CSV table of C-alpha atoms in Angstrom, one decimal:
chain,number,residue,atom,x,y,z
A,1,MET,CA,0.1,0.1,0.1
A,2,TYR,CA,1.4,3.4,-0.9
A,3,PHE,CA,0.4,6.9,0.3
A,4,ARG,CA,0.8,10.1,-1.4
A,5,ASP,CA,1.1,13.4,0.4
A,6,LEU,CA,-1.1,15.8,-1.8
A,7,GLY,CA,-0.4,18.8,0.5
A,8,PRO,CA,-2.8,21.3,2.1
A,9,GLN,CA,-6.5,20.6,1.8
A,10,LEU,CA,-9.7,22.3,1.9
A,11,GLY,CA,-13.3,21.1,2.4
A,12,TRP,CA,-15.6,21.8,-0.8
A,13,THR,CA,-17.6,24.5,1.0
A,14,MET,CA,-14.6,26.7,1.2
A,15,VAL,CA,-13.5,25.7,-2.3
A,16,PHE,CA,-16.7,26.9,-3.7
A,17,LEU,CA,-16.6,30.1,-1.8
A,18,ALA,CA,-13.4,30.7,-3.0
A,19,GLU,CA,-14.2,30.2,-6.6
A,20,TYR,CA,-17.3,32.0,-6.4
A,21,ILE,CA,-16.4,35.3,-4.3
A,22,GLY,CA,-13.8,36.3,-7.0
A,23,PRO,CA,-15.6,36.5,-10.0
A,24,LEU,CA,-18.3,38.5,-8.2
A,25,LEU,CA,-15.9,41.1,-6.6
A,26,ILE,CA,-13.6,41.4,-9.9
A,27,TYR,CA,-16.5,42.0,-12.0
A,28,LEU,CA,-17.7,44.7,-10.0
A,29,LEU,CA,-14.3,46.4,-10.0
A,30,PHE,CA,-14.3,46.5,-13.8
A,31,TYR,CA,-18.2,47.7,-13.5
A,32,VAL,CA,-17.2,50.9,-11.5
A,33,ARG,CA,-14.0,51.3,-13.7
A,34,VAL,CA,-11.6,51.6,-10.6
A,35,PRO,CA,-8.2,53.4,-11.7
A,36,TYR,CA,-5.5,51.9,-13.9
A,37,ILE,CA,-7.9,49.5,-15.8
A,38,TYR,CA,-9.2,51.9,-18.5
A,39,ASN,CA,-7.8,55.5,-19.4
A,40,HIS,CA,-7.8,57.8,-16.5
A,41,LYS,CA,-10.7,59.9,-17.9
A,42,TYR,CA,-12.9,56.9,-17.4
A,43,THR,CA,-12.2,56.3,-13.8
A,44,PHE,CA,-15.4,56.0,-11.7
A,45,THR,CA,-17.5,56.7,-14.6
A,46,SER,CA,-20.5,54.5,-15.8
A,47,SER,CA,-21.5,53.3,-19.3
A,48,THR,CA,-24.3,55.1,-21.1
A,49,HIS,CA,-25.6,51.7,-22.3
A,50,PRO,CA,-28.4,50.1,-20.2
A,51,VAL,CA,-27.4,46.7,-21.0
A,52,VAL,CA,-24.0,47.1,-19.4
A,53,SER,CA,-25.7,47.8,-16.1
A,54,LEU,CA,-28.1,44.6,-16.8
A,55,ALA,CA,-25.2,42.3,-17.6
A,56,CYS,CA,-23.6,43.4,-14.3
A,57,ALA,CA,-26.7,42.6,-12.4
A,58,CYS,CA,-27.0,39.2,-14.2
A,59,HIS,CA,-23.4,38.4,-13.6
A,60,SER,CA,-23.7,39.5,-9.8
A,61,PHE,CA,-26.9,37.6,-9.3
A,62,HIS,CA,-25.6,34.4,-10.8
A,63,TYR,CA,-22.5,34.2,-8.4
A,64,ILE,CA,-24.7,35.4,-5.4
A,65,LYS,CA,-27.1,32.5,-6.1
A,66,ARG,CA,-24.0,30.2,-6.3
A,67,LEU,CA,-22.8,31.4,-2.8
A,68,PHE,CA,-26.3,30.9,-1.4
A,69,GLU,CA,-26.5,27.5,-2.8
A,70,THR,CA,-23.1,26.6,-1.4
A,71,ILE,CA,-24.0,27.7,2.1
A,72,PHE,CA,-27.6,26.7,2.2
A,73,VAL,CA,-28.6,24.3,-0.3
A,74,HIS,CA,-25.8,22.0,-1.5
A,75,ARG,CA,-24.9,18.9,0.5
A,76,PHE,CA,-21.0,18.0,0.5
A,77,SER,CA,-19.3,15.0,1.6
A,78,HIS,CA,-16.3,15.1,4.0
A,79,GLY,CA,-13.9,14.9,1.0
A,80,THR,CA,-11.5,17.6,0.2
A,81,MET,CA,-9.5,19.3,-2.7
A,82,PRO,CA,-5.7,19.9,-2.7
A,83,LEU,CA,-4.9,23.7,-2.3
A,84,ARG,CA,-2.8,23.6,-5.7
A,85,ALA,CA,-6.1,22.3,-7.5
A,86,ILE,CA,-8.1,25.2,-5.8
A,87,VAL,CA,-5.4,27.9,-7.0
A,88,LYS,CA,-6.0,26.2,-10.6
A,89,ASN,CA,-9.7,26.5,-10.4
A,90,CYS,CA,-9.6,30.0,-9.1
A,91,VAL,CA,-7.3,31.1,-11.9
A,92,TYR,CA,-9.8,29.8,-14.3
A,93,TYR,CA,-13.2,31.5,-12.7
A,94,TRP,CA,-11.4,34.7,-11.7
A,95,GLY,CA,-9.4,35.0,-14.9
A,96,PHE,CA,-12.3,34.5,-17.1
A,97,ALA,CA,-14.4,36.9,-15.0
A,98,ALA,CA,-11.8,39.7,-15.6
A,99,TRP,CA,-11.6,39.0,-19.2
A,100,LEU,CA,-15.1,39.4,-20.0
A,101,ALA,CA,-15.7,42.2,-17.6
A,102,TYR,CA,-13.0,44.1,-19.3
A,103,TYR,CA,-14.6,44.0,-22.5
A,104,ILE,CA,-18.4,44.3,-21.4
A,105,ASN,CA,-17.7,47.6,-19.4
A,106,HIS,CA,-15.0,49.2,-21.6
A,107,PRO,CA,-15.7,52.5,-22.6
A,108,LEU,CA,-15.8,51.5,-26.4
A,109,TYR,CA,-18.2,48.6,-25.8
A,110,THR,CA,-20.9,48.3,-28.6
A,111,PRO,CA,-24.4,47.2,-27.5
A,112,PRO,CA,-26.0,44.1,-29.2
A,113,SER,CA,-26.9,44.4,-33.1
A,114,TYR,CA,-30.7,44.0,-32.5
A,115,GLY,CA,-30.9,46.4,-29.6
A,116,GLU,CA,-33.6,46.0,-26.9
A,117,ILE,CA,-35.2,43.0,-28.7
A,118,GLN,CA,-32.0,40.9,-28.4
A,119,VAL,CA,-31.2,42.1,-24.9
A,120,ASN,CA,-34.9,41.3,-23.7
A,121,TYR,CA,-35.1,37.9,-25.1
A,122,ALA,CA,-31.7,36.9,-23.7
A,123,LEU,CA,-32.9,38.3,-20.2
A,124,ILE,CA,-35.8,35.8,-20.5
A,125,ILE,CA,-33.4,32.9,-21.2
A,126,PHE,CA,-31.1,34.0,-18.4
A,127,VAL,CA,-33.8,34.2,-15.9
A,128,LEU,CA,-35.6,31.1,-16.8
A,129,CYS,CA,-32.4,29.2,-16.9
A,130,GLU,CA,-31.3,30.5,-13.3
A,131,ALA,CA,-34.6,29.6,-12.0
A,132,GLY,CA,-34.4,26.0,-13.4
A,133,ASN,CA,-30.8,25.6,-12.1
A,134,PHE,CA,-31.9,26.5,-8.7
A,135,SER,CA,-34.8,24.2,-9.0
A,136,ILE,CA,-32.8,21.2,-9.7
A,137,HIS,CA,-30.3,21.9,-7.1
A,138,TRP,CA,-33.2,22.3,-4.5
A,139,SER,CA,-34.7,18.8,-6.0
A,140,LEU,CA,-31.2,17.1,-5.5
A,141,ASN,CA,-30.8,18.4,-2.1
A,142,SER,CA,-34.3,17.0,-1.2
A,143,LEU,CA,-33.0,13.4,-2.2
A,144,LYS,CA,-33.4,11.0,0.7
A,145,CYS,CA,-29.9,9.4,1.1
A,146,GLU,CA,-28.6,6.7,3.4
A,147,GLY,CA,-24.9,7.4,4.4
A,148,SER,CA,-23.0,8.9,1.7
A,149,LYS,CA,-24.8,7.2,-1.2
A,150,CYS,CA,-28.3,7.8,-2.6
A,151,ARG,CA,-30.4,4.9,-3.1
A,152,ARG,CA,-32.5,6.5,-5.7
A,153,PHE,CA,-32.0,8.6,-8.7
A,154,PRO,CA,-33.8,12.1,-9.1
A,155,HIS,CA,-37.1,12.2,-10.6
A,156,PRO,CA,-39.4,15.0,-12.0
A,157,SER,CA,-41.5,16.8,-9.5
A,158,LYS,CA,-44.7,19.1,-9.8
A,159,ASN,CA,-42.1,21.9,-10.4
A,160,PRO,CA,-42.2,22.4,-14.2
A,161,PHE,CA,-38.3,23.2,-14.1
A,162,THR,CA,-37.7,19.8,-12.9
A,163,TRP,CA,-39.4,18.2,-15.8
A,164,LEU,CA,-36.1,18.2,-17.7
A,165,PHE,CA,-35.2,15.1,-15.7
A,166,PHE,CA,-37.5,13.2,-18.2
A,167,PHE,CA,-34.9,14.1,-20.8
A,168,VAL,CA,-31.2,14.4,-19.2
A,169,SER,CA,-29.4,13.3,-16.1
A,170,CYS,CA,-27.8,16.4,-15.1
A,171,PRO,CA,-30.4,19.3,-16.3
A,172,ASN,CA,-28.7,21.6,-13.6
A,173,TYR,CA,-25.7,21.8,-16.0
A,174,THR,CA,-28.1,22.1,-19.0
A,175,TYR,CA,-29.7,24.9,-17.1
A,176,GLU,CA,-26.2,26.4,-16.2
A,177,VAL,CA,-25.1,26.5,-19.9
A,178,GLY,CA,-28.4,27.9,-20.8
A,179,ALA,CA,-28.0,30.9,-18.6
A,180,TRP,CA,-24.4,31.5,-19.9
A,181,VAL,CA,-25.8,31.4,-23.6
A,182,GLY,CA,-28.5,34.0,-22.4
A,183,LEU,CA,-25.7,36.3,-21.0
A,184,SER,CA,-23.7,35.8,-24.4
A,185,ILE,CA,-26.7,36.8,-26.4
A,186,MET,CA,-27.4,39.7,-24.2
A,187,THR,CA,-23.9,41.1,-24.2
A,188,GLN,CA,-22.9,39.8,-27.8
A,189,CYS,CA,-19.3,39.6,-26.3
A,190,VAL,CA,-16.9,37.1,-27.4
A,191,PRO,CA,-15.0,36.2,-24.1
A,192,VAL,CA,-18.6,35.4,-22.6
A,193,ALA,CA,-19.2,33.1,-25.7
A,194,LEU,CA,-15.9,31.4,-25.1
A,195,PHE,CA,-16.4,31.1,-21.4
A,196,THR,CA,-19.8,29.5,-22.1
A,197,PHE,CA,-18.2,27.0,-24.8
A,198,VAL,CA,-15.4,25.9,-22.3
A,199,GLY,CA,-17.8,25.5,-19.4
A,200,PHE,CA,-20.1,23.4,-21.8
A,201,ILE,CA,-17.2,21.2,-22.4
A,202,GLN,CA,-16.4,20.5,-18.9
A,203,MET,CA,-20.1,20.1,-17.9
A,204,THR,CA,-20.5,17.5,-20.6
A,205,ILE,CA,-17.7,15.6,-19.1
A,206,TRP,CA,-19.1,15.9,-15.4
A,207,ALA,CA,-22.6,15.0,-16.9
A,208,LYS,CA,-21.2,11.9,-18.8
A,209,GLY,CA,-19.5,10.7,-15.6
A,210,LYS,CA,-22.8,11.0,-13.5
A,211,HIS,CA,-25.1,9.6,-16.2
A,212,GLN,CA,-22.7,6.5,-16.4
A,213,ILE,CA,-22.8,5.9,-12.6
A,214,TYR,CA,-26.8,6.3,-12.8
A,215,VAL,CA,-26.8,3.7,-15.5
A,216,ARG,CA,-24.6,1.4,-13.6
A,217,GLU,CA,-26.0,1.6,-10.2
A,218,PHE,CA,-30.0,1.5,-11.2
A,219,LYS,CA,-31.2,-1.3,-13.5
A,220,ASN,CA,-34.6,0.7,-14.1
A,221,TYR,CA,-32.7,4.0,-15.1
A,222,PRO,CA,-34.7,5.7,-18.0
A,223,ASN,CA,-33.4,4.9,-21.3
A,224,LEU,CA,-34.6,8.3,-22.8
A,225,ARG,CA,-32.2,10.2,-20.6
A,226,MET,CA,-29.1,11.7,-22.0
A,227,PRO,CA,-26.3,13.2,-19.9
A,228,ILE,CA,-27.0,16.9,-20.8
A,229,LEU,CA,-28.8,17.8,-23.9
A,230,PRO,CA,-32.1,16.2,-24.7
A,231,PHE,CA,-31.9,13.6,-27.3
A,232,ILE,CA,-28.5,14.7,-28.4
A,233,LEU,CA,-25.8,14.3,-25.9
């Protein structure tokens, strides 16, 4: 038997708090245009485009919701993550937040091509997906578990947002991607779209892994369900 020292560790709650607080605060620094980010004449000024403030509100809401879920909704095991892995994750979240915030809040930012219509439809997508994501997390939290393993897989409930369970194993990831697609359409910003695409790839990997576990552990698992995208993937 061999043991490997992975170095300092942190619990999952602290991991997620560290990952999510950073993007929330970093984005706000760009929004208020603190000194040394843009030209000095734009210091502590605000954009004349309403979509910039709306994007800030949506981005902030997304991470505040994540922090709330981390503290009050999610149930974590007693597992930990190595400190160096946490640093890597924080670089990913914090770095992308700074990159997309830089362009959305830039004084030369150009609003979406189709104006308010594009922004409003994108906002609807964002709000619905955020509500769906929270509903799925709440539903997963309500599963009755024995010890560290759940003896049943999640099912749809009376909440319409959970009906996506009819078609996918991880609708929380589906809604998460949908929310970022909405923000990408709203801002029409390449860094946001790239963050959405990279996140989709990672969540697809996680969803496939979870789907395989369900199929392996439950003989009666629905054949119609796909990992993340109904009927496709």
